[in-house]
Short mmCIF file of C-alpha atoms in Angstrom, two decimals:
data_model
loop_
_atom_site.label_atom_id
_atom_site.label_comp_id
_atom_site.label_asym_id
_atom_site.label_seq_id
_atom_site.Cartn_x
_atom_site.Cartn_y
_atom_site.Cartn_z
CA MET A 1 192.07 8.67 -2.12
CA ILE A 2 193.20 11.87 -3.08
CA ARG A 3 193.19 11.14 -6.76
CA THR A 4 189.63 10.25 -6.59
CA VAL A 5 188.73 13.24 -4.78
CA ILE A 6 190.42 15.19 -7.59
CA THR A 7 188.53 13.33 -10.32
CA SER A 8 185.16 13.77 -8.54
CA VAL A 9 185.63 17.45 -8.21
CA LEU A 10 186.52 17.84 -11.70
CA ILE A 11 183.54 15.64 -12.89
CA ILE A 12 181.12 17.86 -10.89
CA LEU A 13 182.78 21.02 -12.12
CA LEU A 14 182.43 19.88 -15.75
CA GLY A 15 178.91 18.43 -15.40
CA TRP A 16 178.09 21.95 -13.61
CA SER A 17 179.55 23.87 -16.55
CA ALA A 18 177.92 21.49 -19.13
CA ALA A 19 174.35 22.13 -17.84
CA SER A 20 174.82 25.84 -17.08
CA TRP A 21 175.93 26.26 -20.70
CA LEU A 22 172.96 24.05 -21.82
CA THR A 23 170.61 26.19 -19.68
CA TYR A 24 171.98 29.74 -20.04
CA ASP A 25 172.88 29.80 -16.44
CA PHE A 26 169.85 27.59 -15.38
CA GLN A 27 167.43 30.23 -16.66
CA ILE A 28 165.62 27.89 -19.49
CA TRP A 29 165.47 24.02 -19.81
CA THR A 30 163.58 23.48 -23.05
CA ASP A 31 164.90 24.33 -26.72
CA GLU A 32 162.05 26.60 -27.39
CA ASP A 33 163.02 28.83 -24.36
CA ALA A 34 166.59 28.91 -25.37
CA ARG A 35 165.23 30.19 -29.01
CA ARG A 36 163.17 32.84 -27.42
CA LEU A 37 166.03 34.04 -25.22
CA GLU A 38 168.80 33.96 -28.43
CA VAL A 39 166.37 35.90 -30.50
CA ALA A 40 165.77 38.44 -27.94
CA LEU A 41 169.56 38.70 -27.53
CA HIS A 42 170.42 38.59 -31.18
CA PRO A 43 167.75 39.55 -33.78
CA VAL A 44 167.58 36.97 -36.73
CA GLU A 45 168.08 38.30 -40.14
CA ILE A 46 166.21 36.08 -42.77
CA SER A 47 167.34 35.24 -46.35
CA PRO A 48 165.31 36.22 -49.29
CA VAL A 49 162.33 33.85 -49.63
CA GLN A 50 160.03 34.00 -52.56
CA ILE A 51 156.37 34.26 -51.02
CA GLU A 52 152.87 34.86 -52.49
CA GLY A 53 149.52 35.47 -51.51
CA PRO A 54 146.04 37.09 -51.96
CA ASP A 55 146.48 40.62 -53.27
CA LEU A 56 150.17 40.15 -53.30
CA ALA A 57 152.39 40.03 -56.36
CA GLU A 58 155.30 37.29 -56.19
CA THR A 59 157.82 39.24 -53.62
CA ASP A 60 160.45 38.21 -51.15
CA LEU A 61 159.72 38.09 -47.54
CA PRO A 62 162.39 40.45 -46.55
CA THR A 63 161.15 43.02 -48.49
CA LEU A 64 157.59 42.59 -47.49
CA LEU A 65 158.82 43.08 -43.83
CA ARG A 66 161.36 45.70 -44.74
CA GLN A 67 158.42 48.37 -45.22
CA GLU A 68 159.32 51.38 -43.53
CA ASN A 69 158.63 51.75 -39.76
CA VAL A 70 156.30 48.93 -39.82
CA VAL A 71 156.29 46.34 -37.03
CA THR A 72 155.08 42.80 -38.06
CA ILE A 73 153.63 40.16 -35.93
CA ALA A 74 153.86 36.87 -37.78
CA ASP A 75 152.57 33.36 -36.95
CA PHE A 76 153.00 30.04 -38.94
CA ILE A 77 149.70 28.24 -40.02
CA TYR A 78 148.08 25.97 -42.56
CA THR A 79 144.49 26.61 -43.62
CA ARG A 80 143.55 22.71 -43.16
CA CYS A 81 144.78 22.78 -39.30
CA GLN A 82 142.08 21.71 -36.67
CA ALA A 83 144.55 22.31 -33.79
CA VAL A 84 146.28 25.26 -32.57
CA CYS A 85 145.91 27.46 -35.79
CA PRO A 86 142.31 28.18 -34.96
CA SER A 87 143.40 29.68 -31.62
CA LEU A 88 146.08 31.62 -33.48
CA GLY A 89 143.53 32.71 -35.95
CA SER A 90 141.47 33.96 -33.07
CA ILE A 91 144.27 35.86 -31.26
CA PHE A 92 145.19 37.54 -34.54
CA GLN A 93 141.58 38.54 -35.00
CA GLN A 94 141.57 40.08 -31.42
CA ILE A 95 145.03 41.79 -32.16
CA GLN A 96 143.55 43.09 -35.45
CA THR A 97 140.42 44.57 -33.70
CA ALA A 98 142.97 46.19 -31.10
CA LEU A 99 144.74 47.63 -34.15
CA LEU A 100 141.55 49.13 -35.67
CA ASN A 101 140.80 50.75 -32.40
CA ASP A 102 144.32 52.23 -32.23
CA ALA A 103 143.64 54.03 -35.34
CA GLY A 104 141.17 56.15 -33.51
CA ASN A 105 143.47 56.78 -30.59
CA GLU A 106 146.96 58.29 -30.72
CA ARG A 107 148.67 54.76 -30.83
CA PRO A 108 151.24 54.13 -33.53
CA ARG A 109 149.42 52.75 -36.73
CA ASN A 110 152.31 50.84 -38.35
CA VAL A 111 151.63 47.48 -36.73
CA ARG A 112 151.09 44.61 -39.24
CA LEU A 113 149.99 41.01 -39.03
CA LEU A 114 151.18 38.19 -41.32
CA SER A 115 150.45 34.65 -41.41
CA ILE A 116 152.75 32.31 -43.21
CA SER A 117 151.39 29.03 -44.24
CA PHE A 118 153.85 26.22 -44.26
CA ASP A 119 151.65 23.95 -46.20
CA ARG A 120 152.82 24.83 -49.60
CA LYS A 121 151.12 22.43 -51.79
CA HIS A 122 147.65 23.05 -50.48
CA ASP A 123 147.43 26.60 -49.36
CA ASP A 124 147.35 28.49 -52.86
CA PRO A 125 146.21 32.09 -52.81
CA PRO A 126 142.57 31.25 -53.38
CA ALA A 127 142.78 28.94 -50.38
CA LEU A 128 144.52 31.51 -48.57
CA ARG A 129 141.98 34.22 -49.48
CA ALA A 130 138.93 31.78 -48.41
CA TYR A 131 140.93 31.36 -45.15
CA ALA A 132 141.35 35.08 -44.66
CA ASP A 133 137.66 35.91 -45.38
CA ASN A 134 136.45 33.26 -43.01
CA LEU A 135 138.47 35.31 -40.30
CA SER A 136 137.40 38.52 -41.64
CA ALA A 137 141.05 39.67 -41.97
CA ARG A 138 141.56 43.03 -43.12
CA PRO A 139 143.93 43.13 -46.11
CA GLU A 140 145.76 46.30 -45.01
CA LEU A 141 146.28 45.12 -41.73
CA TRP A 142 146.69 41.49 -42.08
CA ARG A 143 148.49 39.38 -44.83
CA PHE A 144 148.34 35.72 -45.81
CA VAL A 145 151.42 34.28 -47.72
CA ARG A 146 152.99 31.00 -48.55
CA VAL A 147 156.28 30.09 -49.51
CA LEU A 148 156.90 29.17 -53.21
CA GLN A 149 159.96 26.72 -52.96
CA ALA A 150 160.39 23.84 -50.73
CA LYS A 151 164.22 24.42 -50.15
CA GLN A 152 163.49 27.96 -49.14
CA GLU A 153 160.61 27.27 -46.93
CA GLN A 154 162.81 24.73 -44.86
CA ALA A 155 165.50 27.17 -44.69
CA LEU A 156 163.05 29.96 -43.55
CA LEU A 157 161.61 27.46 -40.92
CA GLN A 158 165.05 26.77 -39.84
CA GLN A 159 166.22 30.06 -39.43
CA LEU A 160 163.23 31.06 -37.23
CA GLY A 161 163.59 28.03 -35.29
CA VAL A 162 160.07 26.74 -36.06
CA VAL A 163 159.77 22.79 -36.02
CA VAL A 164 157.05 21.12 -37.87
CA ILE A 165 156.05 17.48 -37.11
CA PRO A 166 153.47 15.33 -38.23
CA ASP A 167 151.05 14.21 -35.31
CA GLY A 168 150.07 11.13 -36.63
CA ARG A 169 146.34 12.23 -37.02
CA GLY A 170 146.85 13.82 -40.29
CA ASP A 171 147.62 17.09 -38.66
CA TYR A 172 150.89 18.91 -37.87
CA GLU A 173 152.11 20.08 -34.60
CA HIS A 174 154.38 22.89 -34.42
CA ASN A 175 155.92 25.37 -31.90
CA ALA A 176 153.27 27.94 -32.40
CA ALA A 177 154.31 31.40 -31.44
CA LEU A 178 154.20 34.96 -32.41
CA LEU A 179 157.19 36.32 -34.00
CA VAL A 180 157.85 40.06 -33.89
CA PHE A 181 159.62 41.43 -36.67
CA ASP A 182 161.14 45.05 -36.83
CA GLY A 183 161.27 47.57 -39.54
CA ALA A 184 164.46 46.06 -41.10
CA GLY A 185 162.97 42.96 -41.44
CA ARG A 186 164.78 41.05 -38.64
CA MET A 187 162.93 38.66 -36.08
CA VAL A 188 163.46 40.62 -32.86
CA ARG A 189 161.25 38.66 -30.43
CA VAL A 190 159.53 35.58 -29.87
CA PHE A 191 156.28 35.41 -27.77
CA ASP A 192 154.07 32.45 -26.41
CA ILE A 193 150.70 32.58 -28.18
CA GLU A 194 149.31 32.87 -24.23
CA GLU A 195 151.40 36.13 -24.33
CA HIS A 196 149.55 37.81 -27.19
CA GLN A 197 148.81 41.14 -25.21
CA LEU A 198 152.45 41.30 -24.52
CA ALA A 199 153.32 40.63 -28.22
CA LEU A 200 151.04 43.31 -29.32
CA ASP A 201 152.16 46.04 -26.69
CA TYR A 202 155.85 45.12 -27.56
CA ALA A 203 155.03 45.72 -31.34
CA ARG A 204 153.38 49.11 -30.43
CA HIS A 205 156.24 49.95 -28.65
CA LEU A 206 158.89 49.17 -31.21
CA ALA A 207 156.71 51.02 -33.85
CA ARG A 208 156.53 54.10 -31.90
CA LYS A 209 160.19 53.90 -31.17
CA GLN A 210 161.00 53.57 -34.97
CA ILE A 211 158.70 56.54 -35.90
CA GLN A 212 160.58 58.56 -33.34
CA GLU A 213 164.07 57.27 -34.52
CA THR A 214 163.18 58.21 -38.27
CA SER A 215 161.63 61.54 -37.41
CA LEU A 216 164.90 62.65 -35.41
CA MET B 1 181.36 -14.51 -20.62
CA ASN B 2 185.12 -14.12 -20.87
CA LYS B 3 186.56 -10.51 -21.45
CA CYS B 4 187.26 -10.92 -25.06
CA TRP B 5 183.71 -12.02 -26.14
CA GLN B 6 182.51 -9.21 -23.83
CA ALA B 7 184.48 -6.68 -25.83
CA VAL B 8 183.75 -8.00 -29.09
CA LEU B 9 180.00 -7.90 -28.44
CA GLY B 10 180.25 -4.39 -27.03
CA ILE B 11 182.14 -3.17 -30.02
CA GLY B 12 179.75 -5.01 -32.40
CA LEU B 13 176.57 -3.62 -30.55
CA LEU B 14 178.01 0.13 -30.59
CA LEU B 15 178.78 -0.22 -34.23
CA PHE B 16 175.11 -1.40 -34.87
CA ILE B 17 173.39 1.11 -32.89
CA ALA B 18 175.48 4.07 -34.41
CA THR B 19 174.61 3.50 -37.86
CA PRO B 20 172.41 6.19 -39.11
CA GLY B 21 169.45 4.04 -39.68
CA VAL B 22 169.47 2.60 -36.28
CA ARG B 23 170.09 5.97 -34.58
CA HIS B 24 167.19 7.58 -36.46
CA ALA B 25 164.62 4.88 -35.80
CA MET B 26 165.34 5.14 -32.22
CA GLU B 27 165.21 8.94 -32.20
CA LYS B 28 161.62 8.69 -33.76
CA SER B 29 159.81 8.96 -30.51
CA MET B 30 160.71 10.89 -27.41
CA TRP B 31 160.31 7.73 -25.01
CA CYS B 32 162.58 5.48 -27.30
CA HIS B 33 165.11 8.35 -27.48
CA MET B 34 165.52 8.49 -23.71
CA LEU B 35 164.42 4.75 -22.71
CA VAL B 36 165.83 2.89 -25.61
CA GLN B 37 168.75 4.68 -26.94
CA PHE B 38 170.25 5.64 -23.68
CA PRO B 39 170.30 2.10 -21.84
CA LEU B 40 171.45 0.67 -25.30
CA TRP B 41 174.60 2.69 -25.69
CA MET B 42 175.04 2.61 -21.93
CA GLY B 43 174.66 -1.21 -22.01
CA ALA B 44 177.08 -1.73 -25.10
CA ALA B 45 179.69 0.54 -23.45
CA ALA B 46 179.33 -1.54 -20.15
CA LEU B 47 180.01 -4.53 -22.11
CA LEU B 48 183.04 -2.91 -23.78
CA ALA B 49 184.31 -2.02 -20.27
CA GLY B 50 183.84 -5.46 -19.14
CA GLY B 51 186.50 -6.68 -21.82
CA MET B 52 188.97 -4.20 -20.85
CA PRO B 53 192.63 -5.49 -20.10
CA ALA B 54 193.39 -6.00 -16.31
CA ARG B 55 196.32 -3.64 -16.77
CA ILE B 56 194.24 -0.70 -17.71
CA CYS B 57 191.35 -1.35 -15.05
CA LYS B 58 193.91 -1.19 -12.34
CA VAL B 59 195.13 2.05 -13.42
CA ILE B 60 191.40 3.34 -13.56
CA ALA B 61 190.88 1.99 -10.08
CA ARG B 62 193.53 4.22 -8.45
CA TRP B 63 191.39 7.14 -9.63
CA ASN B 64 188.14 5.68 -8.79
CA MET B 65 188.39 4.45 -5.16
CA TYR B 66 185.12 2.62 -4.01
CA GLY B 67 183.65 3.54 -7.57
CA ILE B 68 182.99 6.92 -6.48
CA SER B 69 184.36 8.94 -9.53
CA GLY B 70 182.75 6.52 -11.88
CA LEU B 71 179.36 6.70 -10.27
CA LEU B 72 179.68 10.38 -10.21
CA ILE B 73 180.23 10.35 -14.19
CA THR B 74 177.18 8.25 -14.61
CA GLY B 75 175.16 10.58 -12.29
CA VAL B 76 176.31 13.86 -13.36
CA THR B 77 175.83 12.55 -17.37
CA LEU B 78 172.47 11.12 -16.89
CA ALA B 79 171.29 14.67 -14.83
CA VAL B 80 172.39 16.54 -17.66
CA LEU B 81 171.03 14.53 -20.35
CA MET B 82 167.48 14.73 -18.62
CA ILE B 83 167.54 18.44 -19.53
CA PRO B 84 164.90 18.41 -22.29
CA ARG B 85 166.78 20.72 -24.41
CA VAL B 86 169.42 18.30 -24.84
CA LEU B 87 166.87 15.98 -27.00
CA ASP B 88 166.09 18.87 -29.27
CA GLN B 89 169.77 19.88 -29.96
CA ALA B 90 170.98 16.32 -30.50
CA LEU B 91 168.27 16.02 -33.27
CA LEU B 92 169.27 19.54 -34.65
CA HIS B 93 173.19 19.49 -34.46
CA PRO B 94 175.13 16.58 -35.09
CA LYS B 95 177.87 17.81 -32.93
CA MET B 96 175.68 17.72 -29.89
CA GLU B 97 174.57 14.09 -31.00
CA LEU B 98 178.11 13.21 -30.81
CA ALA B 99 178.57 14.80 -27.51
CA LYS B 100 175.40 12.88 -26.14
CA LEU B 101 176.62 9.43 -27.42
CA THR B 102 179.87 10.10 -26.06
CA ALA B 103 178.69 11.04 -22.81
CA LEU B 104 176.55 7.94 -22.75
CA VAL B 105 179.54 5.52 -23.54
CA LEU B 106 181.50 7.11 -20.92
CA ALA B 107 178.48 6.81 -18.29
CA GLY B 108 178.02 3.13 -19.44
CA MET B 109 181.79 2.31 -18.95
CA ALA B 110 182.06 4.29 -15.65
CA LEU B 111 179.10 2.43 -14.17
CA ARG B 112 180.39 -1.19 -15.10
CA LEU B 113 183.89 -0.27 -13.49
CA SER B 114 182.54 1.14 -10.40
CA TRP B 115 179.38 -0.86 -9.48
CA ARG B 116 181.03 -3.69 -7.46
CA PRO B 117 183.57 -1.55 -5.85
CA ALA B 118 181.20 0.58 -4.48
CA GLY B 119 179.69 -2.00 -2.28
CA LEU B 120 176.08 -1.93 -0.88
CA ILE B 121 176.08 1.44 0.84
CA LEU B 122 177.45 3.57 -2.06
CA GLN B 123 175.11 1.86 -4.33
CA PHE B 124 172.15 2.63 -2.07
CA PHE B 125 173.42 6.20 -1.99
CA PHE B 126 173.55 6.30 -5.92
CA LEU B 127 170.28 4.57 -6.70
CA GLY B 128 168.82 6.91 -3.51
CA ASN B 129 169.89 9.93 -5.80
CA MET B 130 169.17 8.62 -9.21
CA LEU B 131 165.82 6.73 -8.76
CA PRO B 132 164.07 9.77 -7.22
CA MET B 133 165.48 11.98 -9.87
CA MET B 134 164.13 10.08 -12.46
CA GLY B 135 160.92 9.85 -10.82
CA VAL B 136 160.26 13.58 -10.51
CA VAL B 137 161.80 14.34 -14.19
CA GLY B 138 159.05 11.64 -15.09
CA TRP B 139 156.51 13.35 -13.14
CA LEU B 140 157.49 16.80 -14.70
CA TYR B 141 157.13 15.17 -18.18
CA THR B 142 153.61 13.90 -17.56
CA GLU B 143 152.36 16.98 -15.73
CA SER B 144 153.84 19.61 -18.03
CA PRO B 145 151.09 21.18 -20.20
CA LEU B 146 153.76 22.47 -22.70
CA ARG B 147 155.58 20.44 -25.07
CA LEU B 148 159.01 20.53 -23.81
CA CYS B 149 160.75 19.24 -26.91
CA ASN B 150 159.94 20.88 -30.19
CA ALA B 151 160.66 17.70 -31.98
CA TYR B 152 158.22 15.38 -29.98
CA LEU B 153 154.47 15.46 -29.36
CA LEU B 154 152.82 16.02 -26.00
CA ASP B 155 151.33 12.37 -25.85
CA ASP B 156 155.09 11.18 -26.46
CA GLN B 157 155.99 13.14 -23.52
CA ILE B 158 153.45 11.89 -21.33
CA GLN B 159 154.26 8.38 -22.34
CA LEU B 160 158.06 8.94 -21.53
CA GLY B 161 157.16 10.58 -18.17
CA ASN B 162 155.05 7.37 -17.25
CA TRP B 163 157.93 5.14 -18.39
CA LEU B 164 160.52 7.00 -16.49
CA ILE B 165 158.62 6.63 -13.26
CA GLY B 166 157.63 2.93 -13.85
CA LEU B 167 161.35 2.52 -14.77
CA ALA B 168 162.58 4.06 -11.54
CA ALA B 169 160.24 1.80 -9.46
CA VAL B 170 161.45 -1.22 -11.42
CA ILE B 171 165.00 -0.54 -10.80
CA ALA B 172 164.32 -0.05 -6.80
CA ILE B 173 162.50 -3.17 -6.71
CA VAL B 174 165.21 -5.31 -8.47
CA TRP B 175 168.04 -3.98 -6.59
CA LEU B 176 166.18 -4.38 -3.17
CA SER B 177 165.15 -8.01 -3.83
CA TRP B 178 168.64 -8.62 -5.09
CA ILE B 179 170.07 -7.18 -1.68
CA THR B 180 167.60 -9.24 0.34
CA TRP B 181 168.49 -12.47 -1.75
CA ARG B 182 171.97 -11.78 -1.16
CA ILE B 183 171.86 -11.22 2.58
CA THR B 184 169.66 -14.03 3.55
CA TYR B 185 171.77 -16.32 1.17
CA GLN B 186 174.81 -15.28 2.81
CA GLU B 187 173.34 -15.87 6.43
CA THR B 188 171.78 -19.17 5.34
CA ARG B 189 175.42 -20.06 4.34
CA GLN B 190 176.93 -18.89 7.51
CA THR B 191 174.46 -20.57 9.65
CA SER B 192 175.01 -23.84 7.88
CA HIS B 193 178.83 -23.41 8.14
CA ARG B 194 178.38 -23.29 12.05
CA GLU B 195 176.18 -26.16 12.30
CA MET B 196 178.54 -28.13 10.14
#
């Protein structure tokens, strides 16, 4: 009997530690939450990815993000999207309005928006421009880009933990979220689309902090 | 079925479901991943365990009185594997996939070696824990407004939830009918013995 007791205790301990390892001490249950937690703990550097977009010469993503003191809120979209992207679009519109108002107040002016398309084949610069105009995006605040090479696109999605799956009705489903990048071009936080106010406040806070740090 | 055949069949089935093509096909949808792949791997492992030499079984039995350790292995494994993160991780990282499949094999073998020694009371205790857990997880999957796995669609998740609740109910009914049948059968046999 003692053998069985020992084995049973060991099994329970093993199962407990496996579960606690998987869930970061029972804080999270899904991979999406794990990704958000991991990003908050360890900012993610991204490798150079060639991008282009309306009013934007071919450049690479880290360079675009690494403009001095600029904090970027990014999302992933595709212009033919009927499901989640329109709501992402309207959230970005709201953030853009808030940013335009910031210019009048004493809030930091170095927060930018970036929509990255993962439908490389269809979303060429003219398509992106039409989409941007439709959302009345201001180019100085809100840019639209696509990745040029399929391989780099895959690598980028993987680095940022974005999973895109076809939904069987001709659309794509993806873990839509707001990704916040700091002035060094690192992804520092991931927010749910419901938490867009939080994402904006965090971006403003980070932007202010970056300005203070450089002025010191 | 004799031991040798069970082992051969178990190994054959394991080899077949381990091929990348079959594995990917079974992981295409969330409900298939959890309700076809999991039982198949456990079933194949159970067959394999059925073909184990008596000598090894005896040694294991010493560490597995009344099947307690074995049922614990199965219960703990299934509880851990029902965490939604496991499915996503298994799809993203081959190491996690290997760990998941190994755990399933262990759980299947443990269940086979422990079910009979456990007896009715421990079986009831085991199912009384596992089936409600399955039901609750299923209910969470159907009711969650969020996608719990990045790799699968919301519809798929709801389907899995419904199937999990259904399966828990079916297992409960099957086990209870089997118990009822066994008890009445034994009683009729005993009474007919007395009459003779």
